Amino acid sequence: MQLETGHLTGPLNAQLLVGSEEELPVVESAYVGSEFADLLEADLFNVLLVTNQDSSEVIRACGETDVVAILYTNGQKPKAPELRKATEMGITVLCTKQPLKVLLAVIKKELPEIVVKDAT
């Protein structure tokens, strides 16, 4: 499903940090959690990674998987080096104040076309 500005400002209540509203990615699946070993093993494509971690491990895991966008939860925002790396990799980066568990329910309800892997 093609993410649209309405998805970000509406149900996800997200702020765009890297990328543009005109070129939001197509998302087929969402991985919700912070256990990146599971993400590496999951057979997911065009992934929206929803996590409450703001470490460099997030970007590293994205480099080994088919992550097209990262949504940081709980008010987390990545540091400048991670934002630069995401820009280089062409990954859209978003943040929201909503908690991880809330977003899991929101994605399942509001974006039913997306396959969700719950790793919370």
CSV table of C-alpha atoms in Angstrom, one decimal:
chain,number,residue,atom,x,y,z
A,1,MET,CA,0.0,0.0,0.0
A,2,GLN,CA,1.2,3.4,-0.8
A,3,LEU,CA,1.7,5.5,2.3
A,4,GLU,CA,0.1,8.9,2.0
A,5,THR,CA,0.4,12.1,4.0
A,6,GLY,CA,-3.0,11.4,5.6
A,7,HIS,CA,-1.8,8.2,7.1
A,8,LEU,CA,1.1,10.0,8.7
A,9,THR,CA,-0.8,13.0,10.1
A,10,GLY,CA,-3.9,11.0,10.9
A,11,PRO,CA,-3.8,7.5,12.5
A,12,LEU,CA,0.0,7.3,12.9
A,13,ASN,CA,0.3,10.9,14.1
A,14,ALA,CA,3.9,10.9,12.7
A,15,GLN,CA,6.3,13.6,11.8
A,16,LEU,CA,8.5,13.1,8.7
A,17,LEU,CA,12.2,13.5,9.5
A,18,VAL,CA,13.8,12.0,6.3
A,19,GLY,CA,12.1,11.8,2.9
A,20,SER,CA,9.4,13.8,1.3
A,21,GLU,CA,5.6,13.8,1.4
A,22,GLU,CA,5.6,13.6,-2.4
A,23,GLU,CA,7.6,10.4,-2.4
A,24,LEU,CA,6.4,8.3,0.5
A,25,PRO,CA,7.3,4.6,0.1
A,26,VAL,CA,5.1,1.6,-0.8
A,27,VAL,CA,4.7,-0.5,2.3
A,28,GLU,CA,3.7,-4.2,2.2
A,29,SER,CA,4.4,-5.2,5.8
A,30,ALA,CA,5.2,-3.7,9.2
A,31,TYR,CA,7.6,-5.1,11.7
A,32,VAL,CA,6.7,-3.8,15.2
A,33,GLY,CA,9.3,-4.3,17.8
A,34,SER,CA,13.0,-3.9,18.6
A,35,GLU,CA,14.3,-7.5,18.4
A,36,PHE,CA,16.3,-7.0,15.2
A,37,ALA,CA,17.5,-10.7,15.0
A,38,ASP,CA,13.8,-11.6,14.4
A,39,LEU,CA,13.6,-8.9,11.7
A,40,LEU,CA,16.6,-10.3,9.9
A,41,GLU,CA,14.9,-13.8,9.9
A,42,ALA,CA,11.4,-12.6,8.9
A,43,ASP,CA,10.4,-13.0,5.3
A,44,LEU,CA,9.0,-9.5,4.8
A,45,PHE,CA,9.1,-7.1,1.9
A,46,ASN,CA,8.8,-3.3,1.7
A,47,VAL,CA,8.9,-3.1,5.5
A,48,LEU,CA,7.8,-0.3,7.8
A,49,LEU,CA,9.9,-0.8,10.9
A,50,VAL,CA,8.1,0.4,14.0
A,51,THR,CA,10.5,0.6,16.9
A,52,ASN,CA,11.2,2.4,20.2
A,53,GLN,CA,14.9,2.0,19.8
A,54,ASP,CA,17.0,4.9,18.6
A,55,SER,CA,20.4,3.2,18.4
A,56,SER,CA,22.7,2.7,15.4
A,57,GLU,CA,21.5,-1.0,15.4
A,58,VAL,CA,18.3,0.2,13.8
A,59,ILE,CA,20.0,1.5,10.6
A,60,ARG,CA,22.4,-1.5,10.6
A,61,ALA,CA,19.4,-3.9,10.6
A,62,CYS,CA,17.8,-1.9,7.8
A,63,GLY,CA,20.8,-2.4,5.6
A,64,GLU,CA,20.3,-6.2,5.8
A,65,THR,CA,16.6,-6.2,5.2
A,66,ASP,CA,14.0,-4.7,2.9
A,67,VAL,CA,13.1,-1.8,5.2
A,68,VAL,CA,11.7,1.2,3.3
A,69,ALA,CA,10.7,3.3,6.3
A,70,ILE,CA,11.3,3.6,10.0
A,71,LEU,CA,8.8,4.9,12.5
A,72,TYR,CA,10.3,5.7,15.8
A,73,THR,CA,7.8,5.6,18.7
A,74,ASN,CA,7.6,7.0,22.3
A,75,GLY,CA,9.0,10.3,21.2
A,76,GLN,CA,12.4,8.8,20.2
A,77,LYS,CA,14.3,10.6,17.5
A,78,PRO,CA,17.5,9.3,15.9
A,79,LYS,CA,20.7,11.2,16.1
A,80,ALA,CA,22.2,13.1,13.1
A,81,PRO,CA,24.5,10.3,12.0
A,82,GLU,CA,21.6,7.8,11.8
A,83,LEU,CA,19.5,10.4,9.9
A,84,ARG,CA,22.3,10.9,7.4
A,85,LYS,CA,22.8,7.2,6.9
A,86,ALA,CA,19.0,6.7,6.4
A,87,THR,CA,19.1,9.5,3.8
A,88,GLU,CA,22.0,7.8,2.0
A,89,MET,CA,20.1,4.5,2.0
A,90,GLY,CA,16.9,6.1,0.8
A,91,ILE,CA,14.9,5.1,3.9
A,92,THR,CA,12.0,7.3,5.0
A,93,VAL,CA,12.3,8.2,8.7
A,94,LEU,CA,9.3,9.2,10.8
A,95,CYS,CA,8.7,9.7,14.5
A,96,THR,CA,5.7,9.9,16.8
A,97,LYS,CA,5.0,10.3,20.5
A,98,GLN,CA,2.6,7.4,20.5
A,99,PRO,CA,3.7,4.2,22.3
A,100,LEU,CA,4.7,1.1,20.4
A,101,LYS,CA,1.8,-1.0,21.6
A,102,VAL,CA,-0.7,1.7,20.6
A,103,LEU,CA,0.8,1.9,17.1
A,104,LEU,CA,0.5,-1.9,16.7
A,105,ALA,CA,-3.2,-1.7,17.3
A,106,VAL,CA,-3.5,1.4,15.0
A,107,ILE,CA,-1.7,-0.2,12.1
A,108,LYS,CA,-3.8,-3.3,12.4
A,109,LYS,CA,-7.0,-1.3,12.4
A,110,GLU,CA,-6.3,1.6,10.1
A,111,LEU,CA,-4.0,0.0,7.6
A,112,PRO,CA,-5.4,-3.5,7.1
A,113,GLU,CA,-3.7,-4.0,3.8
A,114,ILE,CA,-0.3,-4.2,5.6
A,115,VAL,CA,0.9,-7.6,6.9
A,116,VAL,CA,2.0,-7.0,10.5
A,117,LYS,CA,4.7,-9.0,12.3
A,118,ASP,CA,4.3,-8.3,16.1
A,119,ALA,CA,7.6,-8.7,17.8
A,120,THR,CA,6.7,-6.7,21.0
